[in-house]
CSV table of C-alpha atoms in Angstrom, one decimal:
chain,number,residue,atom,x,y,z
A,1,LEU,CA,3.9,-30.2,35.0
A,2,GLY,CA,7.3,-31.4,33.8
A,3,ALA,CA,5.9,-34.8,32.7
A,4,THR,CA,7.8,-36.9,30.2
A,5,PHE,CA,6.1,-39.0,27.5
A,6,HIS,CA,8.6,-41.5,25.9
A,7,GLY,CA,6.0,-43.2,23.6
A,8,ASP,CA,3.4,-42.0,21.2
A,9,LEU,CA,0.4,-40.1,22.6
A,10,HIS,CA,-2.9,-40.4,20.7
A,11,LEU,CA,-5.9,-38.4,22.0
A,12,THR,CA,-7.9,-38.1,18.7
A,13,SER,CA,-11.5,-37.0,19.0
A,14,ALA,CA,-11.2,-36.7,22.8
A,15,SER,CA,-13.0,-34.2,24.9
A,16,ILE,CA,-11.1,-32.5,27.7
A,17,ALA,CA,-13.6,-30.7,30.0
A,18,ARG,CA,-11.2,-28.9,32.4
A,19,HIS,CA,-8.0,-27.0,32.3
A,20,ILE,CA,-5.0,-29.0,31.2
A,21,SER,CA,-1.3,-28.0,31.9
A,22,CYS,CA,1.6,-29.7,30.1
A,23,LYS,CA,4.1,-27.0,31.2
A,24,ARG,CA,7.7,-28.1,30.7
A,25,ALA,CA,6.4,-31.5,29.5
A,26,ALA,CA,8.6,-33.6,27.1
A,27,PHE,CA,7.0,-35.5,24.3
A,28,HIS,CA,9.5,-37.9,22.7
A,29,GLY,CA,7.0,-39.7,20.5
A,30,VAL,CA,4.3,-38.8,18.0
A,31,VAL,CA,1.5,-36.6,19.5
A,32,ASP,CA,-1.9,-36.7,17.9
A,33,PHE,CA,-4.6,-34.3,19.3
A,34,SER,CA,-6.5,-34.1,16.1
A,35,GLU,CA,-10.2,-33.4,16.4
A,36,THR,CA,-9.9,-33.1,20.1
A,37,ARG,CA,-11.9,-30.6,22.1
A,38,PHE,CA,-10.4,-28.5,24.9
A,39,ASP,CA,-13.2,-26.9,26.9
A,40,GLY,CA,-10.8,-25.5,29.5
A,41,SER,CA,-7.6,-23.6,28.9
A,42,ALA,CA,-4.7,-25.6,27.6
A,43,SER,CA,-1.1,-24.8,28.5
A,44,PHE,CA,1.9,-26.2,26.7
A,45,ASN,CA,4.3,-23.5,27.9
A,46,GLU,CA,8.0,-24.5,27.7
A,47,ALA,CA,7.1,-28.0,26.5
A,48,THR,CA,9.3,-29.9,24.1
A,49,PHE,CA,7.9,-32.0,21.1
A,50,ASP,CA,10.8,-33.8,19.5
A,51,GLY,CA,9.1,-37.1,18.5
A,52,GLY,CA,8.4,-36.3,14.8
A,53,HIS,CA,5.1,-35.3,13.4
A,54,GLN,CA,2.6,-33.6,15.8
A,55,SER,CA,-1.0,-33.1,14.9
A,56,PHE,CA,-3.6,-30.6,16.3
A,57,ALA,CA,-5.6,-30.8,13.1
A,58,ARG,CA,-9.3,-29.8,13.5
A,59,THR,CA,-8.8,-29.4,17.3
A,60,HIS,CA,-11.1,-27.0,19.1
A,61,PHE,CA,-9.8,-24.8,21.9
A,62,GLU,CA,-12.8,-23.3,23.6
A,63,ASP,CA,-10.6,-21.4,26.1
A,64,SER,CA,-7.1,-19.9,25.9
A,65,ALA,CA,-4.2,-21.9,24.5
A,66,TYR,CA,-0.6,-21.3,25.4
A,67,PHE,CA,2.5,-22.4,23.5
A,68,GLU,CA,5.0,-19.9,25.0
A,69,ARG,CA,8.7,-20.9,24.6
A,70,THR,CA,7.5,-24.3,23.3
A,71,ARG,CA,9.8,-26.2,21.0
A,72,PHE,CA,8.6,-28.4,18.1
A,73,ALA,CA,11.4,-30.4,16.6
A,74,GLY,CA,9.3,-31.9,13.8
A,75,ASP,CA,6.4,-31.0,11.5
A,76,VAL,CA,3.3,-29.6,13.2
A,77,ASP,CA,-0.2,-29.7,11.8
A,78,PHE,CA,-2.9,-27.2,13.1
A,79,ARG,CA,-5.0,-27.3,9.9
A,80,ASP,CA,-8.6,-26.3,10.4
A,81,ALA,CA,-8.1,-25.9,14.1
A,82,ALA,CA,-10.3,-23.4,16.0
A,83,PHE,CA,-9.2,-21.1,18.8
A,84,GLN,CA,-12.2,-19.4,20.5
A,85,ARG,CA,-10.0,-17.5,22.9
A,86,GLN,CA,-6.5,-16.1,22.8
A,87,ILE,CA,-3.6,-18.2,21.6
A,88,SER,CA,-0.2,-17.2,22.7
A,89,CYS,CA,2.9,-18.6,21.1
A,90,LYS,CA,5.5,-16.1,22.3
A,91,GLU,CA,9.0,-17.2,21.7
A,92,ALA,CA,7.9,-20.6,20.4
A,93,ARG,CA,10.2,-22.5,18.1
A,94,TRP,CA,8.9,-24.6,15.2
A,95,GLU,CA,11.9,-26.3,13.6
A,96,GLY,CA,10.0,-28.3,11.0
A,97,ALA,CA,7.1,-27.4,8.7
A,98,LEU,CA,4.1,-25.8,10.2
A,99,SER,CA,0.5,-25.5,8.9
A,100,PHE,CA,-2.2,-23.3,10.2
A,101,ALA,CA,-4.2,-23.6,6.9
A,102,GLY,CA,-7.8,-23.0,7.4
A,103,THR,CA,-7.4,-22.3,11.1
A,104,ARG,CA,-9.8,-19.8,12.8
A,105,PHE,CA,-8.5,-17.4,15.4
A,106,TYR,CA,-11.5,-15.7,17.1
A,107,GLN,CA,-9.5,-13.7,19.6
A,108,ARG,CA,-5.9,-12.4,19.8
A,109,ALA,CA,-3.1,-14.6,18.2
A,110,LEU,CA,0.4,-13.7,19.5
A,111,PHE,CA,3.5,-15.0,17.8
A,112,TRP,CA,5.9,-12.5,19.3
A,113,GLN,CA,9.6,-13.5,18.9
A,114,ALA,CA,8.6,-16.9,17.5
A,115,HIS,CA,11.0,-18.8,15.3
A,116,PHE,CA,9.7,-20.7,12.3
A,117,GLY,CA,12.4,-23.0,11.0
A,118,GLY,CA,10.5,-24.8,8.3
A,119,ASN,CA,7.9,-24.0,5.6
A,120,VAL,CA,4.9,-22.1,7.1
A,121,ASP,CA,1.4,-22.2,5.8
A,122,PHE,CA,-1.4,-19.9,7.0
A,123,ASP,CA,-3.4,-20.3,3.7
A,124,ALA,CA,-7.2,-19.6,4.0
A,125,SER,CA,-6.9,-18.9,7.7
A,126,LEU,CA,-9.3,-16.5,9.5
A,127,THR,CA,-8.2,-14.1,12.2
A,128,VAL,CA,-11.0,-12.2,13.9
A,129,GLY,CA,-8.9,-10.7,16.6
A,130,GLU,CA,-5.6,-8.9,16.3
A,131,ILE,CA,-2.6,-11.0,15.2
A,132,GLY,CA,0.9,-10.1,16.0
A,133,PHE,CA,4.3,-11.5,14.7
A,134,GLU,CA,6.5,-8.8,16.3
A,135,ASN,CA,10.2,-9.8,16.1
A,136,ALA,CA,9.3,-13.2,14.6
A,137,THR,CA,11.7,-15.0,12.3
A,138,PHE,CA,10.8,-17.0,9.2
A,139,ALA,CA,13.7,-19.0,8.0
A,140,ARG,CA,11.9,-20.8,5.1
A,141,PRO,CA,9.1,-19.8,2.7
A,142,ALA,CA,5.9,-18.6,4.3
A,143,SER,CA,2.4,-18.5,2.7
A,144,PHE,CA,-0.6,-16.5,3.7
A,145,LYS,CA,-2.7,-16.9,0.6
A,146,ARG,CA,-6.4,-16.1,0.9
A,147,ALA,CA,-6.0,-15.4,4.6
A,148,VAL,CA,-8.5,-13.0,6.1
A,149,PHE,CA,-7.4,-10.6,8.9
A,150,VAL,CA,-10.5,-8.9,10.4
A,151,ARG,CA,-8.4,-6.8,12.8
A,152,LEU,CA,-5.0,-5.2,12.5
A,153,ALA,CA,-2.3,-7.6,11.4
A,154,ARG,CA,1.1,-6.7,12.9
A,155,PHE,CA,4.4,-7.9,11.4
A,156,VAL,CA,6.6,-5.3,13.1
A,157,GLU,CA,10.3,-6.0,12.8
A,158,THR,CA,9.6,-9.4,11.5
A,159,ASP,CA,12.4,-11.2,9.5
A,160,PHE,CA,11.3,-13.2,6.5
A,161,GLY,CA,14.5,-15.1,5.5
A,162,ASP,CA,12.9,-16.6,2.3
A,163,ARG,CA,10.0,-15.8,0.0
A,164,VAL,CA,6.6,-14.8,1.4
A,165,THR,CA,3.2,-14.4,-0.3
A,166,PHE,CA,0.0,-12.8,0.8
A,167,ALA,CA,-1.7,-13.3,-2.5
A,168,GLY,CA,-5.5,-13.1,-2.4
A,169,SER,CA,-5.5,-12.2,1.3
A,170,ARG,CA,-7.7,-9.5,2.9
A,171,PHE,CA,-6.7,-7.0,5.5
A,172,GLN,CA,-9.9,-5.4,6.8
A,173,ARG,CA,-8.2,-3.2,9.3
A,174,GLY,CA,-4.8,-2.7,7.7
A,175,ALA,CA,-1.4,-4.3,8.2
A,176,GLU,CA,1.8,-3.1,9.8
A,177,PHE,CA,5.2,-4.2,8.3
A,178,TYR,CA,7.2,-1.6,10.1
A,179,ALA,CA,11.0,-2.3,9.8
A,180,THR,CA,10.3,-5.8,8.5
A,181,ARG,CA,12.9,-7.5,6.3
A,182,PHE,CA,11.8,-9.5,3.3
A,183,ALA,CA,15.1,-11.3,2.2
A,184,ALA,CA,13.5,-12.7,-0.9
A,185,GLY,CA,10.8,-10.1,-1.6
A,186,VAL,CA,7.1,-10.2,-0.9
A,187,VAL,CA,4.0,-10.7,-3.0
A,188,PHE,CA,1.1,-8.9,-1.6
A,189,ARG,CA,-1.6,-8.8,-4.3
A,190,SER,CA,-4.0,-8.4,-1.5
A,191,LEU,CA,-7.0,-6.3,-0.5
A,192,PHE,CA,-6.4,-3.6,2.1
A,193,ALA,CA,-9.5,-2.1,3.6
A,194,GLY,CA,-7.1,-0.3,6.1
A,195,ASN,CA,-3.7,1.3,6.0
A,196,LEU,CA,-0.6,-0.5,4.8
A,197,ASP,CA,2.5,0.5,6.8
A,198,LEU,CA,5.8,-0.4,5.1
A,199,ARG,CA,8.0,2.2,6.7
A,200,GLN,CA,11.6,1.1,6.9
A,201,ALA,CA,10.8,-2.2,5.3
A,202,GLU,CA,13.6,-3.9,3.3
A,203,ALA,CA,12.9,-6.1,0.3
A,204,PRO,CA,14.5,-6.8,-3.1
A,205,PHE,CA,11.0,-6.4,-4.6
A,206,LEU,CA,7.5,-5.5,-3.4
A,207,ASP,CA,4.5,-6.7,-5.4
A,208,LEU,CA,1.6,-4.3,-4.7
A,209,ARG,CA,-0.5,-5.1,-7.8
A,210,PRO,CA,-4.2,-6.0,-7.4
A,211,PRO,CA,-5.0,-9.6,-6.7
A,212,VAL,CA,-5.8,-11.8,-9.6
A,213,GLY,CA,-9.5,-12.7,-9.9
A,214,ASP,CA,-11.6,-12.2,-6.9
A,215,PRO,CA,-15.2,-12.4,-8.1
A,216,GLN,CA,-16.6,-12.3,-4.6
A,217,SER,CA,-14.8,-9.1,-3.6
A,218,GLY,CA,-16.0,-5.6,-4.2
A,219,LEU,CA,-12.4,-4.5,-4.4
A,220,ALA,CA,-11.4,-6.9,-7.2
A,221,ASP,CA,-10.0,-4.2,-9.4
A,222,THR,CA,-7.8,-2.5,-6.8
A,223,SER,CA,-5.6,-3.3,-3.8
A,224,PHE,CA,-7.0,-0.6,-1.5
A,225,ALA,CA,-10.3,0.5,-0.2
A,226,THR,CA,-11.4,4.1,-0.7
A,227,ASP,CA,-9.8,5.6,2.5
A,228,ALA,CA,-6.8,3.2,2.8
A,229,GLN,CA,-3.4,4.8,3.0
A,230,VAL,CA,0.1,3.5,2.3
A,231,LEU,CA,3.2,4.5,4.3
A,232,LEU,CA,6.5,3.9,2.5
A,233,GLN,CA,8.9,6.3,4.4
A,234,GLU,CA,12.5,5.0,4.5
A,235,ALA,CA,11.5,1.8,2.8
A,236,HIS,CA,14.3,0.1,0.9
A,237,TYR,CA,13.2,-2.0,-2.1
A,238,GLY,CA,15.0,-2.9,-5.3
A,239,GLN,CA,11.9,-3.1,-7.4
A,240,LEU,CA,8.3,-2.1,-6.7
A,241,LEU,CA,5.6,-3.7,-8.9
A,242,LEU,CA,2.4,-1.7,-9.0
A,243,HIS,CA,0.0,0.3,-11.2
A,244,TRP,CA,0.0,3.9,-10.2
A,245,PRO,CA,-3.8,4.5,-10.4
A,246,HIS,CA,-4.2,2.0,-7.6
A,247,LEU,CA,-1.7,3.9,-5.4
A,248,ALA,CA,-2.7,7.5,-6.5
A,249,GLY,CA,-3.9,9.6,-3.6
A,250,ARG,CA,-2.9,7.0,-0.9
A,251,LEU,CA,0.6,7.9,0.0
A,252,ALA,CA,0.7,9.2,3.6
A,253,ALA,CA,3.1,10.1,6.3
A,254,ALA,CA,3.0,9.2,10.0
A,255,ASP,CA,2.8,13.0,10.7
A,256,SER,CA,-0.1,13.9,8.3
A,257,SER,CA,0.7,17.6,8.7
A,258,SER,CA,4.1,17.4,7.1
A,259,LEU,CA,5.1,16.7,3.5
A,260,GLU,CA,8.9,16.5,4.1
A,261,ASP,CA,8.8,12.7,4.6
A,262,LEU,CA,6.8,12.2,1.3
A,263,ALA,CA,9.2,14.0,-1.1
A,264,PRO,CA,11.7,11.0,-1.2
A,265,VAL,CA,8.9,8.5,-1.4
A,266,TYR,CA,7.4,10.2,-4.5
A,267,ALA,CA,10.9,10.6,-6.0
A,268,SER,CA,11.7,6.9,-5.5
A,269,LEU,CA,8.3,5.7,-6.9
A,270,ARG,CA,8.8,7.9,-10.0
A,271,ARG,CA,12.2,6.4,-10.7
A,272,GLN,CA,10.7,2.9,-10.3
A,273,LEU,CA,7.9,3.6,-12.8
A,274,GLU,CA,10.3,5.2,-15.3
A,275,ASN,CA,12.7,2.2,-15.0
A,276,ARG,CA,9.8,-0.1,-15.9
A,277,GLY,CA,8.9,2.1,-18.9
A,278,LEU,CA,5.7,3.3,-17.4
A,279,HIS,CA,6.2,7.0,-18.3
A,280,ALA,CA,2.6,8.0,-18.0
A,281,ASP,CA,2.4,6.6,-14.5
A,282,ALA,CA,5.6,8.3,-13.6
A,283,ASP,CA,4.2,11.6,-14.9
A,284,ALA,CA,1.1,11.1,-12.8
A,285,CYS,CA,3.2,10.4,-9.8
A,286,ARG,CA,5.2,13.6,-10.3
A,287,SER,CA,2.0,15.6,-10.9
A,288,GLU,CA,0.5,14.3,-7.7
A,289,TRP,CA,3.5,15.3,-5.6
A,290,LEU,CA,3.7,18.8,-7.1
A,291,SER,CA,0.0,19.2,-6.5
A,292,ARG,CA,0.2,18.2,-2.9
A,293,TYR,CA,3.3,20.5,-2.5
A,294,THR,CA,1.4,23.4,-4.1
A,295,HIS,CA,-1.5,23.1,-1.9
A,296,SER,CA,0.7,23.1,1.2
A,297,LEU,CA,2.0,26.6,0.4
A,298,PRO,CA,0.4,29.8,1.7
A,299,TRP,CA,-2.4,31.2,-0.5
A,300,ILE,CA,-0.6,34.4,-1.3
A,301,SER,CA,2.8,32.7,-2.0
A,302,PRO,CA,4.1,33.6,-5.5
A,303,GLU,CA,5.5,30.0,-5.7
A,304,ARG,CA,2.0,28.7,-5.2
A,305,CYS,CA,0.6,30.9,-7.9
A,306,ALA,CA,3.3,29.9,-10.4
A,307,LEU,CA,2.9,26.1,-9.6
A,308,GLN,CA,-0.9,26.4,-9.9
A,309,PHE,CA,-0.5,28.0,-13.3
A,310,PHE,CA,2.1,25.3,-14.3
A,311,GLY,CA,-0.3,22.6,-13.3
A,312,LEU,CA,-3.3,24.1,-14.9
A,313,SER,CA,-1.6,24.7,-18.2
A,314,THR,CA,0.7,21.6,-18.7
A,315,ARG,CA,-0.1,19.2,-15.8
A,316,TYR,CA,3.3,20.2,-14.4
A,317,GLY,CA,5.2,19.9,-17.7
A,318,THR,CA,3.9,16.4,-18.7
A,319,SER,CA,1.0,17.1,-21.1
A,320,LEU,CA,1.0,18.9,-24.4
A,321,GLN,CA,-2.6,18.1,-24.8
A,322,ARG,CA,-3.4,20.0,-21.6
A,323,LEU,CA,-1.3,23.0,-22.9
A,324,ALA,CA,-3.2,23.0,-26.2
A,325,LEU,CA,-6.5,23.0,-24.4
A,326,PHE,CA,-5.4,25.7,-22.1
A,327,ALA,CA,-4.3,27.9,-25.1
A,328,LEU,CA,-7.5,27.3,-26.9
A,329,THR,CA,-9.6,28.1,-23.9
A,330,SER,CA,-7.6,31.3,-23.3
A,331,ALA,CA,-7.9,32.4,-26.8
A,332,LEU,CA,-11.7,32.0,-26.7
A,333,LEU,CA,-11.9,33.8,-23.3
A,334,PHE,CA,-10.0,36.8,-24.8
A,335,THR,CA,-12.3,36.7,-27.8
A,336,LEU,CA,-15.3,37.2,-25.5
A,337,LEU,CA,-13.6,39.9,-23.5
A,338,PHE,CA,-12.7,41.7,-26.8
A,339,ARG,CA,-16.2,41.5,-27.9
A,340,LEU,CA,-17.6,42.9,-24.6
A,341,LEU,CA,-15.3,46.0,-24.9
A,342,ARG,CA,-16.6,46.6,-28.6
A,343,PRO,CA,-13.2,47.6,-30.0
A,344,VAL,CA,-12.6,49.8,-33.0
A,345,ALA,CA,-9.9,49.4,-35.5
A,346,GLU,CA,-9.4,51.2,-38.8
A,347,ASP,CA,-12.4,53.4,-37.9
A,348,ARG,CA,-14.8,50.5,-37.8
A,349,PRO,CA,-16.2,48.3,-35.0
A,350,LEU,CA,-14.9,44.7,-34.9
A,351,SER,CA,-17.4,41.8,-35.2
A,352,LEU,CA,-17.3,38.7,-33.2
A,353,ILE,CA,-15.4,36.9,-36.0
A,354,ASP,CA,-12.9,39.8,-36.1
A,355,CYS,CA,-12.4,39.5,-32.3
A,356,ALA,CA,-11.8,35.8,-32.6
A,357,TYR,CA,-9.3,36.4,-35.5
A,358,LEU,CA,-7.6,39.1,-33.4
A,359,SER,CA,-7.4,36.8,-30.3
A,360,PHE,CA,-6.0,33.8,-32.2
A,361,SER,CA,-3.6,35.8,-34.3
A,362,THR,CA,-2.3,37.5,-31.1
A,363,PHE,CA,-1.6,34.1,-29.7
A,364,LEU,CA,0.3,33.3,-32.8
A,365,GLY,CA,2.4,36.4,-32.4
A,366,ARG,CA,1.0,38.5,-35.4
A,367,PRO,CA,-2.2,40.5,-34.4
A,368,SER,CA,-4.5,40.9,-37.3
A,369,HIS,CA,-5.8,44.3,-36.2
A,370,HIS,CA,-4.5,47.2,-34.2
A,371,PRO,CA,-7.4,48.5,-32.2
A,372,THR,CA,-7.3,51.7,-30.2
A,373,GLY,CA,-8.4,52.4,-26.6
A,374,GLY,CA,-8.3,50.3,-23.4
A,375,ILE,CA,-8.3,47.0,-25.3
A,376,ARG,CA,-4.6,47.5,-26.0
A,377,LEU,CA,-3.9,46.6,-22.4
A,378,LEU,CA,-5.8,43.3,-22.9
A,379,LEU,CA,-3.8,42.6,-26.0
A,380,LEU,CA,-0.6,43.1,-24.1
A,381,VAL,CA,-1.8,40.6,-21.4
A,382,GLU,CA,-2.8,38.1,-24.1
A,383,THR,CA,0.6,38.6,-25.8
A,384,LEU,CA,2.4,37.9,-22.6
A,385,LEU,CA,0.3,34.8,-21.9
A,386,ALA,CA,0.9,33.6,-25.5
A,387,TRP,CA,4.8,33.9,-25.0
A,388,ILE,CA,4.5,32.0,-21.7
A,389,CYS,CA,2.5,29.3,-23.5
A,390,TRP,CA,5.1,29.1,-26.3
A,391,GLY,CA,7.9,28.8,-23.6
A,392,LEU,CA,6.0,26.0,-21.9
A,393,PHE,CA,5.5,24.3,-25.2
A,394,ILE,CA,9.2,24.2,-25.9
A,395,ALA,CA,10.1,23.2,-22.4
A,396,THR,CA,7.4,20.4,-22.2
A,397,THR,CA,8.4,19.1,-25.6
A,398,LEU,CA,12.1,19.0,-24.6
A,399,PHE,CA,11.2,17.2,-21.4
A,400,LEU,CA,9.1,14.6,-23.1
A,401,LEU,CA,11.7,13.9,-25.8
A,402,MET,CA,14.6,13.7,-23.4
A,403,ARG,CA,12.7,11.3,-21.2
């Protein structure tokens, strides 16, 4: 407790069977604990390492490890270390480069309010327990490439002052980046088996495209598992890189019963896709929002009926092909209805061909026959439907041309 080490300390490949406490200790030389085994808990709380490079590479901590409010002035190496129990680095300060590459965290790993002053490397690390970087600060580039997070990864209100990448990583229970600031943007290109929470996050760009080449993963062609959701409420980003099919059906709000928070999210995503020239994706985004809004309305609402017809006929004003298919199907349906009523025109019954000709000519605005009886009401309905379809054709065409 409070010890001072003026020279270098080398304990490589050592085995420490009992609890060790270096609380408030000062290490002024190089410290090398590489390949050492700590069978008891190890506490370096409030210790100071200012002697240059410090190494904990391939060190095994069989019990809890504590580095709370510890200060490392130089580079620190935890590569391929193993923490069998909890590691707590609350309010720790790493002023040099830090590497946890290949490290295995089997219980909770807490980096709350920690400060990372140099480059940070968590590449290929494995975290079995929950990991938390709440209110942590990263001043230089940070890399979490190919990292695996078995439990929830929390980066709540974390400040990334430089670029950060999670390329090829896997979040098996999701990730929280609530109110996190990415000063230089963030590359995810990761696999999310759970929810991705980016509410109130700030970034000049977000890269949510699928990871590049992951032959061992069953999710290689997408960024999200089947039931994963994405929360983007009040997120501020300059550019969002994604493919809409990978995000379709995944947008969610914290309050799942309300759609009010999702309206600006869909609007922002649609603008992003249009700005990148991905008009088909932008149309799909718009259609999904209108579909969700439509299904939120009461069943007997006139607005719901109108929107359902709009979606069925033109995919909410984005598809002339859908409109053509709708018109063709409607004309064939009226042909069958006419045939069932066995209409008479010019004192003779109309055949199936005559009924088809009558139906299609009515859709074009010039009925070929003028039958008598109750069928005239059906002709009136078809004429009204035809005029609506022509109006939708003009409106959809103008929308697509103006876009």
